PDB file of C-alpha atoms in Angstrom:
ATOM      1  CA  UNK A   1      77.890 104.129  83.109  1.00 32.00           C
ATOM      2  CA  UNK A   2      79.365 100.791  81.811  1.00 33.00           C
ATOM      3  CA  UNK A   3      78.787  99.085  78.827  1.00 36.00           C
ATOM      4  CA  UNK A   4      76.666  95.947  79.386  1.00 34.00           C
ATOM      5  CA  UNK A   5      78.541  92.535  79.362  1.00 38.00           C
ATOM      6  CA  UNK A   6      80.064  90.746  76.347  1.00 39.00           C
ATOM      7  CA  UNK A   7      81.126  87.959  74.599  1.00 39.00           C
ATOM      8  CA  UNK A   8      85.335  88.191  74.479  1.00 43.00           C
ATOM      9  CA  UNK A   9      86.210  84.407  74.220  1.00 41.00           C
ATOM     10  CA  UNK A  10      88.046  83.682  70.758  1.00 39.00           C
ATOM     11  CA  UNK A  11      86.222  80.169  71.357  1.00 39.00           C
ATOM     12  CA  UNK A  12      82.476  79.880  71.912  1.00 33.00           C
ATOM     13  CA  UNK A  13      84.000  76.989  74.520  1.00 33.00           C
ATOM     14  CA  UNK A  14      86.124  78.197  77.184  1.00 38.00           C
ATOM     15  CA  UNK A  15      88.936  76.733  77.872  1.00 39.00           C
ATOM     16  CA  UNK A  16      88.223  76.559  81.609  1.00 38.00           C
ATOM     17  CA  UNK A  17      85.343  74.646  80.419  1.00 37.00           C
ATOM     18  CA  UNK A  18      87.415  72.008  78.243  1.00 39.00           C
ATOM     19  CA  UNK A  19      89.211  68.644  79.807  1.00 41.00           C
ATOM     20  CA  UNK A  20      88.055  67.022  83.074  1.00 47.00           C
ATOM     21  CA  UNK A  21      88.804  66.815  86.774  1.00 86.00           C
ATOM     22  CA  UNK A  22      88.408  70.605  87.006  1.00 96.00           C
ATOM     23  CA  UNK A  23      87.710  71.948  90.509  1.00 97.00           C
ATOM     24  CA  UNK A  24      84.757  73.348  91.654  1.00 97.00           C
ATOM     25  CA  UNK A  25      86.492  76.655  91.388  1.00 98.00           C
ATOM     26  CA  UNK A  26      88.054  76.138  88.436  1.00 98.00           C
ATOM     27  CA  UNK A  27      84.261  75.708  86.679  1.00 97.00           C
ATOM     28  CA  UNK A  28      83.035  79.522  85.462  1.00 97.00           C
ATOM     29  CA  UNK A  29      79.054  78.280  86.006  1.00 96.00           C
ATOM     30  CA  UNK A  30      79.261  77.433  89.263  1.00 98.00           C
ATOM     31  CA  UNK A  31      80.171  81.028  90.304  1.00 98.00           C
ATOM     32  CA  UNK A  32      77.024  82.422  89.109  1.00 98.00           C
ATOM     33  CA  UNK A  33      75.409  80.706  91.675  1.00 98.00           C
ATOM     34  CA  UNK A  34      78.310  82.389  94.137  1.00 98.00           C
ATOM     35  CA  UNK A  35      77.923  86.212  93.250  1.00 98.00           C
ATOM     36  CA  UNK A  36      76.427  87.844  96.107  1.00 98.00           C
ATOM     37  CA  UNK A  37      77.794  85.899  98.478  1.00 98.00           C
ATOM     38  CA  UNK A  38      81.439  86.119  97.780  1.00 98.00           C
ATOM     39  CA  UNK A  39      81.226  90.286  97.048  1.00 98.00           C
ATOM     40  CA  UNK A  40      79.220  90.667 100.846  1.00 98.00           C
ATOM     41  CA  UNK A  41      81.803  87.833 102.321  1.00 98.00           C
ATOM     42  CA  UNK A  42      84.831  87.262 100.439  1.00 98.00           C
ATOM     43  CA  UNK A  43      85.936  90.337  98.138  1.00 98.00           C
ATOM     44  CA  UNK A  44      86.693  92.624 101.251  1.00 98.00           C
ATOM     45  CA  UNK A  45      89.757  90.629 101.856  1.00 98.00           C
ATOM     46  CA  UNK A  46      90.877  90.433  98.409  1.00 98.00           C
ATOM     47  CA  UNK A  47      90.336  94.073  97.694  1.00 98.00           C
ATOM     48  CA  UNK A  48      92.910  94.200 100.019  1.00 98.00           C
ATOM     49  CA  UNK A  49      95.287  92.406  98.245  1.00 98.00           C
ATOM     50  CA  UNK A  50      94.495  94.215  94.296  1.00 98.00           C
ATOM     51  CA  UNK A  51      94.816  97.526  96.339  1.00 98.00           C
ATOM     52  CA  UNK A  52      98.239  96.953  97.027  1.00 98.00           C
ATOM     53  CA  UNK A  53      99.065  95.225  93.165  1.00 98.00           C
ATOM     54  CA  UNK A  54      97.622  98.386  91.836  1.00 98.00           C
ATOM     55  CA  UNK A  55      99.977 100.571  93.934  1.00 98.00           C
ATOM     56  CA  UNK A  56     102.854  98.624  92.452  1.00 98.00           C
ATOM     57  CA  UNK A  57     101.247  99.109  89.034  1.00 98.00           C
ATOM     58  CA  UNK A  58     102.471 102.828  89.585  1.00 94.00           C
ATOM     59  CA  UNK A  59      99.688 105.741  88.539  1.00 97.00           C
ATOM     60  CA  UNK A  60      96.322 104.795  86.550  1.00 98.00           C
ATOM     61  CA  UNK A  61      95.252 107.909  85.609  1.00 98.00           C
ATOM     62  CA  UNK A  62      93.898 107.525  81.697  1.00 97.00           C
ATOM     63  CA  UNK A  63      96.145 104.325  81.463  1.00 98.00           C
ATOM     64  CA  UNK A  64      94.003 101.036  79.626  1.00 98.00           C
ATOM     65  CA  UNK A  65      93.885  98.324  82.111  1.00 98.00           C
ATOM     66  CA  UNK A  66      92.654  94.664  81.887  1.00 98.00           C
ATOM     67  CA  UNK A  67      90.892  93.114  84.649  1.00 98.00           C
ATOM     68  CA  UNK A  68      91.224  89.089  84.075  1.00 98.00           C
ATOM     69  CA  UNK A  69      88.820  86.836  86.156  1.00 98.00           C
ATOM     70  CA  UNK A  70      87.837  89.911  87.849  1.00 98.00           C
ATOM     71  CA  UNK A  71      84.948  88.114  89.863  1.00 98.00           C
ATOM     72  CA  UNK A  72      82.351  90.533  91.317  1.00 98.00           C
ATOM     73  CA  UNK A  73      84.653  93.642  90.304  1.00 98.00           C
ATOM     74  CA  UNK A  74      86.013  94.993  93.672  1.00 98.00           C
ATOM     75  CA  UNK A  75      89.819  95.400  92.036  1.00 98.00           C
ATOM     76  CA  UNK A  76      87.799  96.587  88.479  1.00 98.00           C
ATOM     77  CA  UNK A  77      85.911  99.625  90.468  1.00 98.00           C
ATOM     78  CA  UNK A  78      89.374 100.153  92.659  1.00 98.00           C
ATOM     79  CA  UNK A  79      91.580 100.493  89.555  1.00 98.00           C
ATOM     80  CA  UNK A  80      88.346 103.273  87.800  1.00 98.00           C
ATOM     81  CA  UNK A  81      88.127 105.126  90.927  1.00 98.00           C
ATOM     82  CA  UNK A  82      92.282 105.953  90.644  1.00 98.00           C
ATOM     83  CA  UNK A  83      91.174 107.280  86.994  1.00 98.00           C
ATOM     84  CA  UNK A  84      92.161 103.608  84.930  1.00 98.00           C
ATOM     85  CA  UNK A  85      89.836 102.979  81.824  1.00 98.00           C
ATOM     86  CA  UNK A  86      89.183  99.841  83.096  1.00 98.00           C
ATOM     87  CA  UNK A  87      87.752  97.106  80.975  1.00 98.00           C
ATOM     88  CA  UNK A  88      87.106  93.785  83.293  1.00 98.00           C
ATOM     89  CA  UNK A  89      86.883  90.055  82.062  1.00 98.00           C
ATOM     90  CA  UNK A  90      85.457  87.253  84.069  1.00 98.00           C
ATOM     91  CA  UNK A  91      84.445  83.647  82.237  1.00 98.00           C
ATOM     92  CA  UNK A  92      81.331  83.737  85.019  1.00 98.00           C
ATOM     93  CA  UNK A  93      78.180  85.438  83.103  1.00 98.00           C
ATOM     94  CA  UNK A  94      76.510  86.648  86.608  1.00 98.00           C
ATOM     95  CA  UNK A  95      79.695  87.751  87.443  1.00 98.00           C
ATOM     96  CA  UNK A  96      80.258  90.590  84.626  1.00 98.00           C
ATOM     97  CA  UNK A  97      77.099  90.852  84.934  1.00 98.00           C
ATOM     98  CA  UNK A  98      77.355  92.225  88.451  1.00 98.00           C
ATOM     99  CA  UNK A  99      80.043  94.346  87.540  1.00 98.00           C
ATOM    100  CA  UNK A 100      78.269  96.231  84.711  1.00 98.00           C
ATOM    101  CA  UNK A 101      75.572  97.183  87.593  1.00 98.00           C
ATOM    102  CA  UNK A 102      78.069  98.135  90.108  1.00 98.00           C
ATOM    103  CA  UNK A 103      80.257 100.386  87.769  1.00 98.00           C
ATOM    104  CA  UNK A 104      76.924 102.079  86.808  1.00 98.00           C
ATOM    105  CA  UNK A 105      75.580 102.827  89.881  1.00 98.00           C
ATOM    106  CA  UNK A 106      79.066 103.817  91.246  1.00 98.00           C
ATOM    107  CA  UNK A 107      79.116 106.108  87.779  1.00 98.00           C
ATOM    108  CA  UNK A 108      82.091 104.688  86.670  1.00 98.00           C
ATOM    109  CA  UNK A 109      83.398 103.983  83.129  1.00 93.00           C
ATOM    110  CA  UNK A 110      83.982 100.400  83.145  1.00 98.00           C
ATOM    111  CA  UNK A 111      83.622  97.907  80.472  1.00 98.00           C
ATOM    112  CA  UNK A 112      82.285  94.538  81.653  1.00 98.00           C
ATOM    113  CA  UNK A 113      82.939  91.219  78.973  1.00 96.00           C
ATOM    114  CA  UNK A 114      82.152  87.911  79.444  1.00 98.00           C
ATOM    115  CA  UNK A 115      85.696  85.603  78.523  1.00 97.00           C
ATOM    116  CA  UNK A 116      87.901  82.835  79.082  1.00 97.00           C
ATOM    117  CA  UNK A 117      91.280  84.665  80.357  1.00 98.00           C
ATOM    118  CA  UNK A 118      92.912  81.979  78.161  1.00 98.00           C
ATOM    119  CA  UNK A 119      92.272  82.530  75.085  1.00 98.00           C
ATOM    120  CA  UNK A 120      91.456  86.780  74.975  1.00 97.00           C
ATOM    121  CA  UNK A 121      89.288  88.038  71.782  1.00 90.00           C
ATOM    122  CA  UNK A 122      91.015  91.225  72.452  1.00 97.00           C
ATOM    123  CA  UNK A 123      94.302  92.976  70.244  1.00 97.00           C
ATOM    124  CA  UNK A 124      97.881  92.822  70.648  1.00 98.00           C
ATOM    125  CA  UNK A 125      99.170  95.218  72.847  1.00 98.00           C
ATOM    126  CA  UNK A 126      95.812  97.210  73.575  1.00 98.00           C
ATOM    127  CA  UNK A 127      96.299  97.803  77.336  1.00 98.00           C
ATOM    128  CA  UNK A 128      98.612  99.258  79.576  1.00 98.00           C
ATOM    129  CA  UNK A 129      98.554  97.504  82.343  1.00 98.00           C
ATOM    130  CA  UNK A 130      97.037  94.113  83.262  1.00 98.00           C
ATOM    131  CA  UNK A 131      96.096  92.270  86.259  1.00 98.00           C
ATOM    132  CA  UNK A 132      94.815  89.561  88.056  1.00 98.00           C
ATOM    133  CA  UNK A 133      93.858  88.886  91.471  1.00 98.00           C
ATOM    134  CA  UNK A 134      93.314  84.921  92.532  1.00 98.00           C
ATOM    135  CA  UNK A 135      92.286  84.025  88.569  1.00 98.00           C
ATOM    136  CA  UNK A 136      95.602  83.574  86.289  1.00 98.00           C
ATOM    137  CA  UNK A 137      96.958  81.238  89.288  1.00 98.00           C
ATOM    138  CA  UNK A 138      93.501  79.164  89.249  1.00 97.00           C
ATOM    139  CA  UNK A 139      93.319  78.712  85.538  1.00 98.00           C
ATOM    140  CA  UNK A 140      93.529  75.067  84.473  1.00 97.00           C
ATOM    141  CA  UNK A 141      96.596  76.426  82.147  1.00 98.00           C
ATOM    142  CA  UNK A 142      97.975  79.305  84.430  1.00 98.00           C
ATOM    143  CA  UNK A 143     100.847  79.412  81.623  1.00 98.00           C
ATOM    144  CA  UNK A 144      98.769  80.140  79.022  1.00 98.00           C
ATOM    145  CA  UNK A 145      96.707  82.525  81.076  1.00 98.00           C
ATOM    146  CA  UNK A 146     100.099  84.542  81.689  1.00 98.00           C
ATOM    147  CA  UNK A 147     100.715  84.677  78.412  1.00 98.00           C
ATOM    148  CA  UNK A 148      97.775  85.828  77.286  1.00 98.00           C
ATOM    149  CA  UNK A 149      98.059  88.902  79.609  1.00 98.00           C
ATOM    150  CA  UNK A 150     101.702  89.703  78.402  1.00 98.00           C
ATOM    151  CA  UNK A 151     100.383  89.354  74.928  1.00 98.00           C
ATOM    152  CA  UNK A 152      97.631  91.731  75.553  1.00 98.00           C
ATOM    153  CA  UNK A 153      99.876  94.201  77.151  1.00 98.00           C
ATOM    154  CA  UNK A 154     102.270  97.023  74.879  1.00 98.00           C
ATOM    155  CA  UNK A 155     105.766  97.487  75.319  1.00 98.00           C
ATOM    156  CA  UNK A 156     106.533  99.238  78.104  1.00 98.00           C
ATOM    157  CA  UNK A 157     103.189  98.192  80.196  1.00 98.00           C
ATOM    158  CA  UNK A 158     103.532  95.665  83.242  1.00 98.00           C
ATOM    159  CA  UNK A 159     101.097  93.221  84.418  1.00 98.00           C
ATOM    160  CA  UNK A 160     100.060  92.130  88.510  1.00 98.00           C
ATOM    161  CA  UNK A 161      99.210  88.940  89.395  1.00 98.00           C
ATOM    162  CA  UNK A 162      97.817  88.254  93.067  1.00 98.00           C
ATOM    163  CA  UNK A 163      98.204  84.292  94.766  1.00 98.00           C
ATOM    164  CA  UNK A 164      97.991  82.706  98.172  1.00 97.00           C
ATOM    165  CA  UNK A 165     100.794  81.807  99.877  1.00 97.00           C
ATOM    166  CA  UNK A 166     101.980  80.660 103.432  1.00 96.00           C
ATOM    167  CA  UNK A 167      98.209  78.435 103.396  1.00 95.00           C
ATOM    168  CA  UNK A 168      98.910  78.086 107.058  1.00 93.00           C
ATOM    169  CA  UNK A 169      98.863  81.724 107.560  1.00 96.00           C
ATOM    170  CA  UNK A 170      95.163  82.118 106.025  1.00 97.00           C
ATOM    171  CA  UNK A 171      93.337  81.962 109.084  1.00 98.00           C
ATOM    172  CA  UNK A 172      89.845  81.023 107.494  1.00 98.00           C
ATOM    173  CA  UNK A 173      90.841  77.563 105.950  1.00 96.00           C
ATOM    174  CA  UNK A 174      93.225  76.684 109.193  1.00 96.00           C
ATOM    175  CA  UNK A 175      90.043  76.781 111.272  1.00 97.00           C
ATOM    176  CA  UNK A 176      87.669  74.972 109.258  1.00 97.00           C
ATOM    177  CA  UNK A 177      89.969  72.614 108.724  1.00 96.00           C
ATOM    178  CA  UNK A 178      90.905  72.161 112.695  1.00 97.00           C
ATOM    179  CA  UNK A 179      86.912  72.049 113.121  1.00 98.00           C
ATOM    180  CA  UNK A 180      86.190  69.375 110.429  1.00 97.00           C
ATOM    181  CA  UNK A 181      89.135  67.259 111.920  1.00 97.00           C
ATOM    182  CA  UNK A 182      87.568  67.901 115.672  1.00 97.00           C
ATOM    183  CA  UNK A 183      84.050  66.470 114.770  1.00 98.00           C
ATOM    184  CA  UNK A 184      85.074  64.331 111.706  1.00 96.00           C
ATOM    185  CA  UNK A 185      88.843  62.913 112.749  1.00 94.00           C
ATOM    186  CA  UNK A 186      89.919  63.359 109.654  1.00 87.00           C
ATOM    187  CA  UNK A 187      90.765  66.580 107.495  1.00 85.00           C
ATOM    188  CA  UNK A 188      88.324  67.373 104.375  1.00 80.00           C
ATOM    189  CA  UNK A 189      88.947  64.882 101.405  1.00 75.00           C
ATOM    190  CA  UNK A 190      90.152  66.184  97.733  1.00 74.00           C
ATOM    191  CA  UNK A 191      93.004  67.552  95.937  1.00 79.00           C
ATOM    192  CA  UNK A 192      95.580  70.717  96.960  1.00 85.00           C
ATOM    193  CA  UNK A 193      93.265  73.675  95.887  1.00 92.00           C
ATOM    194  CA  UNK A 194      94.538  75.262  92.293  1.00 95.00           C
ATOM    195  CA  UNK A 195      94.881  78.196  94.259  1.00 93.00           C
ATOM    196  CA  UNK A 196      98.103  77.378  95.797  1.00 96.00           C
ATOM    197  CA  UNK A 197     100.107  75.834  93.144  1.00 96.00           C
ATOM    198  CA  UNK A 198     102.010  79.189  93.560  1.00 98.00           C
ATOM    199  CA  UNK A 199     102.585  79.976  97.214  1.00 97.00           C
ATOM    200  CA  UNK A 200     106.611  79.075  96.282  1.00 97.00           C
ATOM    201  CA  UNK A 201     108.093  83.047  95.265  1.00 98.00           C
ATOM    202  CA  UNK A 202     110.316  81.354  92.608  1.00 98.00           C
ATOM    203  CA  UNK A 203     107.999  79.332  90.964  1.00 98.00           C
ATOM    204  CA  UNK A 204     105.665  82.124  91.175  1.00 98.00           C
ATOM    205  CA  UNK A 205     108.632  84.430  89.176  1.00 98.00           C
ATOM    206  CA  UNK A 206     108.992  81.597  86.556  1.00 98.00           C
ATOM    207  CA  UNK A 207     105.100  81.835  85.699  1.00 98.00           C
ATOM    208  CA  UNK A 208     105.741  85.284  84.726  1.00 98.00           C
ATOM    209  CA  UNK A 209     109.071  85.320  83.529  1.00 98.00           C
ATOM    210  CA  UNK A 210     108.228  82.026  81.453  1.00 98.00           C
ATOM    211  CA  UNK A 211     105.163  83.891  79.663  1.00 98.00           C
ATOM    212  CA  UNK A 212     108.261  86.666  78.680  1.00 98.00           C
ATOM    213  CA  UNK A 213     107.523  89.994  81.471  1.00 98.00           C
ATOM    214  CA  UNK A 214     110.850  90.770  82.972  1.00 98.00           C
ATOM    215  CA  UNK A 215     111.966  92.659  86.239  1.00 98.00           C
ATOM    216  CA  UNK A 216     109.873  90.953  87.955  1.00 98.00           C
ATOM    217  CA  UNK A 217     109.221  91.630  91.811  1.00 98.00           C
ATOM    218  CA  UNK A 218     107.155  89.523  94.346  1.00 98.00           C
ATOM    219  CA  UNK A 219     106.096  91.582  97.624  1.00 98.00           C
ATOM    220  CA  UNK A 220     104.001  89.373 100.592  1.00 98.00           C
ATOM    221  CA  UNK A 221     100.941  91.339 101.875  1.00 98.00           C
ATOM    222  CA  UNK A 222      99.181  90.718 104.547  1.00 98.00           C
ATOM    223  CA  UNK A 223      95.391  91.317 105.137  1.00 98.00           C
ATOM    224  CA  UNK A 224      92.179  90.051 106.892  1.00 98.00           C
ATOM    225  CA  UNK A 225      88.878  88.834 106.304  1.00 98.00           C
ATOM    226  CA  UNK A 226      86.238  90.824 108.678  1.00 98.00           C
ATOM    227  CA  UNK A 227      82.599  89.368 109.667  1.00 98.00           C
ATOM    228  CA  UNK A 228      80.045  90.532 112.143  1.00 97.00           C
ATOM    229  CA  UNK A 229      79.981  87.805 113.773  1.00 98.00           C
ATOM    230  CA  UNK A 230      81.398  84.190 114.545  1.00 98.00           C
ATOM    231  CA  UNK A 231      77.886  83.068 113.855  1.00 98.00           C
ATOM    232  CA  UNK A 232      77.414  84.748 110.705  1.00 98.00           C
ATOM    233  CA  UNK A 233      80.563  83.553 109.387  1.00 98.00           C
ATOM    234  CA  UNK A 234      79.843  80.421 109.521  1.00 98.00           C
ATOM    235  CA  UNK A 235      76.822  80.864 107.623  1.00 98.00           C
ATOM    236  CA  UNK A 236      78.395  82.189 105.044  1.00 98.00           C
ATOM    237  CA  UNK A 237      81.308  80.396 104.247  1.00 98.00           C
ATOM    238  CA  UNK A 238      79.425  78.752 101.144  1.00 98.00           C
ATOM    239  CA  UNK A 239      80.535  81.856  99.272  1.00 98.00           C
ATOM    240  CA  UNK A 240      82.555  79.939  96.817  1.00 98.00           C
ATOM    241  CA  UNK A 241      82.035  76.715  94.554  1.00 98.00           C
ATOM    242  CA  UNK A 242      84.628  75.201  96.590  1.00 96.00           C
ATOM    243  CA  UNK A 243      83.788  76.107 100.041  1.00 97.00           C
ATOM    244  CA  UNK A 244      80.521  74.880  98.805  1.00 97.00           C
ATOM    245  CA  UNK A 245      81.360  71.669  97.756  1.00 96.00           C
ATOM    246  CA  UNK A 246      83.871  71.096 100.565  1.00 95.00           C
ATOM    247  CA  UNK A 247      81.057  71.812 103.380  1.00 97.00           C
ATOM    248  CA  UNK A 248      78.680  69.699 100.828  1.00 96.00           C
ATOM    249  CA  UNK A 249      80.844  66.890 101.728  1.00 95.00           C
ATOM    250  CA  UNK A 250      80.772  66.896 105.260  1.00 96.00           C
ATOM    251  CA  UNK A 251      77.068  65.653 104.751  1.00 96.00           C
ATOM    252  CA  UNK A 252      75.070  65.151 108.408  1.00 97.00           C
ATOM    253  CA  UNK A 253      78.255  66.638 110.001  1.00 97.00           C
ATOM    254  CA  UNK A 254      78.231  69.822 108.381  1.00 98.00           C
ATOM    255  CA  UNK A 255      75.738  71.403 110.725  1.00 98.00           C
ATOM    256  CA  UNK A 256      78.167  69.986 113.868  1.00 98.00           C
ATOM    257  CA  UNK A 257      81.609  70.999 112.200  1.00 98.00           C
ATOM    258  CA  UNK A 258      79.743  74.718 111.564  1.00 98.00           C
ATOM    259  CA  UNK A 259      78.939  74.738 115.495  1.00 98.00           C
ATOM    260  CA  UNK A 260      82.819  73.563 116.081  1.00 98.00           C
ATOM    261  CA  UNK A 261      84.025  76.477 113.841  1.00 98.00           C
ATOM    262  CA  UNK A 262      81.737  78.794 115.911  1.00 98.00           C
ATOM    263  CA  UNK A 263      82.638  77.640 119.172  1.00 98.00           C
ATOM    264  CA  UNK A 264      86.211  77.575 118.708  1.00 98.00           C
ATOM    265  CA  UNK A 265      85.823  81.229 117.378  1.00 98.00           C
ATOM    266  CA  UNK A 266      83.894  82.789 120.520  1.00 97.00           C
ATOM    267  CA  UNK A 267      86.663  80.456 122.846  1.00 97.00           C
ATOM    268  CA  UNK A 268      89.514  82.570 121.178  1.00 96.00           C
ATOM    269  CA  UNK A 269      87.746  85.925 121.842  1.00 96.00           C
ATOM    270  CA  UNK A 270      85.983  86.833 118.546  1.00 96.00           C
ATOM    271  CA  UNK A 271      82.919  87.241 120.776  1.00 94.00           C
ATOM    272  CA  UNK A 272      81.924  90.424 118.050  1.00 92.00           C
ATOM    273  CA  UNK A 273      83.085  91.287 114.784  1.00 96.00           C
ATOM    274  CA  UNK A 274      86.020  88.850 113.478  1.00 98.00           C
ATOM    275  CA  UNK A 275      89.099  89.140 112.000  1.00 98.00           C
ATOM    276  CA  UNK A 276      90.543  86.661 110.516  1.00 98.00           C
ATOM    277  CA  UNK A 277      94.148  86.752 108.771  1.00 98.00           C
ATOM    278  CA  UNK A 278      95.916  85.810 105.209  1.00 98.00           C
ATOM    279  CA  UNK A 279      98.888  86.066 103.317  1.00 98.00           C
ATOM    280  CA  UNK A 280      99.113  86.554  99.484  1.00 98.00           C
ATOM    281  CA  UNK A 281     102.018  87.703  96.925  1.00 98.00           C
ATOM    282  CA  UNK A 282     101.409  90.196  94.371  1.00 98.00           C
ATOM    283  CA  UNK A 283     103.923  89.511  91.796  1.00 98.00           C
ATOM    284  CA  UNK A 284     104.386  92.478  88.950  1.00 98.00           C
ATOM    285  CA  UNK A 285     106.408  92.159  85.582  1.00 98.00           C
ATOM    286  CA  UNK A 286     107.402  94.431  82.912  1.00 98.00           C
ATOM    287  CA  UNK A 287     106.423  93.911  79.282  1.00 98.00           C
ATOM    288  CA  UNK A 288     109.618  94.987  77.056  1.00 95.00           C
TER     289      UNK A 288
END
């Protein structure tokens, strides 16, 4: 069974927490609200993505690994299933929360903390391998973040980082997007998501080479999200702060840019389940 969830920030105030103009995703409370609906909606696709940063990790068996911003704890119960002693840190209390119960009722051995994946509480050099699927790359300080997980690692370990890239490859946002613009005219408002600060390989090698891992390697997967339905997608696209706050915004057109997304989904055939593609890089490192 796992241990129940933890307090591992050094500082009682996260870091994620501290400074202003923070997106919605970049703002640990507003993912408790989020849980269900990103493991049921959202974590299929990325579990995609960590299973392929774990296969570049090399074997797990008995190996310590670190789990930063690990969300609802797909890439967590992955890594314990291939035999890592995984111990998995997300900032969001519902989230490590829901991690604790999943490890336990999957009967796997995997410690669930509560932390800011800035600023650690946890020992030089105490894991063997580290990773981090969508959460270094969101950080407010993804630098620091990076370091943190090289400083956390021993000599000799590596680290995995997963990030979007080619945004006009990930299916999901291009057709929201082309929906809000069909009923709206315009695009949805705001700033470039966090997320893709790092879709360029090289600066994506200087986050990791800058925070000291070396022979580093950057491999594009592809994967897709799956739903149901069209229908049923579009219900549930509130599965992140966000996509919450982005649909939020649409106010009285939300309901008709939902129906465009829909529509525009059955036109192109998804008339059952959907599939819907996306494009990441999973960059590893070594720590000398």
């Amino acid at each position: 069974a796992s241990n129940p969830a933890i307090a591992v920030s050094r500082d009682q105030r996260p870091a994620m927490l501290i400074g202003a103009a923070l997106q919605p995703d970049q703002q640990p409370a507003r993912w408790d609200a989020h849980v269900a609906g990103y493991e049921r909606v959202f974590e299929p696709l990325t579990d995609a993505f960590a299973a392929r940063a774990l296969a570049m990790l090399g074997p797990l068996p008995d190996l310590a690994l670190l789990d930063v911003a690990a969300g609802a704890g797909g890439a967590a119960l992955l890594a314990a299933r291939q035999g890592a002693q995984v111990t998995a840190v997300d900032a969001s209390p519902a989230m490590a929360a829901r991690i604790a119960v999943r490890a336990s009722q999957a009967g796997l051995a995997v410690t669930t903390a509560v932390g800011d994946g800035m600023a650690l509480d946890l020992p030089d050099g105490a894991f063997d391998r580290g990773l981090s699927c969508f959460g270094v790359v969101l950080f407010p300080d993804p630098a620091r973040g990076m370091a943190e997980l090289h400083r956390i690692i021993r000599p000799g370990g590596r680290a995995a980082i997963v990030t979007w890239t080619q945004p006009h490859r990930y299916e999901l946002a291009a057709r929201l997007r082309a929906a809000t613009v069909a009923v709206c005219g315009a695009p949805p408002s705001g700033d470039l998501p966090a997320q893709l600060r790092f879709i360029d390989p090289d600066r994506l090698r200087g986050l990791l080479s800058d925070a000291g891992f070396r022979s580093i390697a950057v491999e594009t997967v592809e994967a897709a999200l799956h739903a149901p339905s069209a229908r049923e997608l579009a219900a549930s696209l509130a599965f992140a702060p966000g996509m919450a706050a982005m649909l939020d915004a649409l106010g009285s057109d939300r309901h008709a840019v939902l129906e465009a997304f829909t529509a525009q989904l059955l036109a192109d055939g998804h008339t059952g389940g959907v599939s819907l593609g996306a494009v990441a890089h999973v960059a590893i490192g070594d720590r000398t």
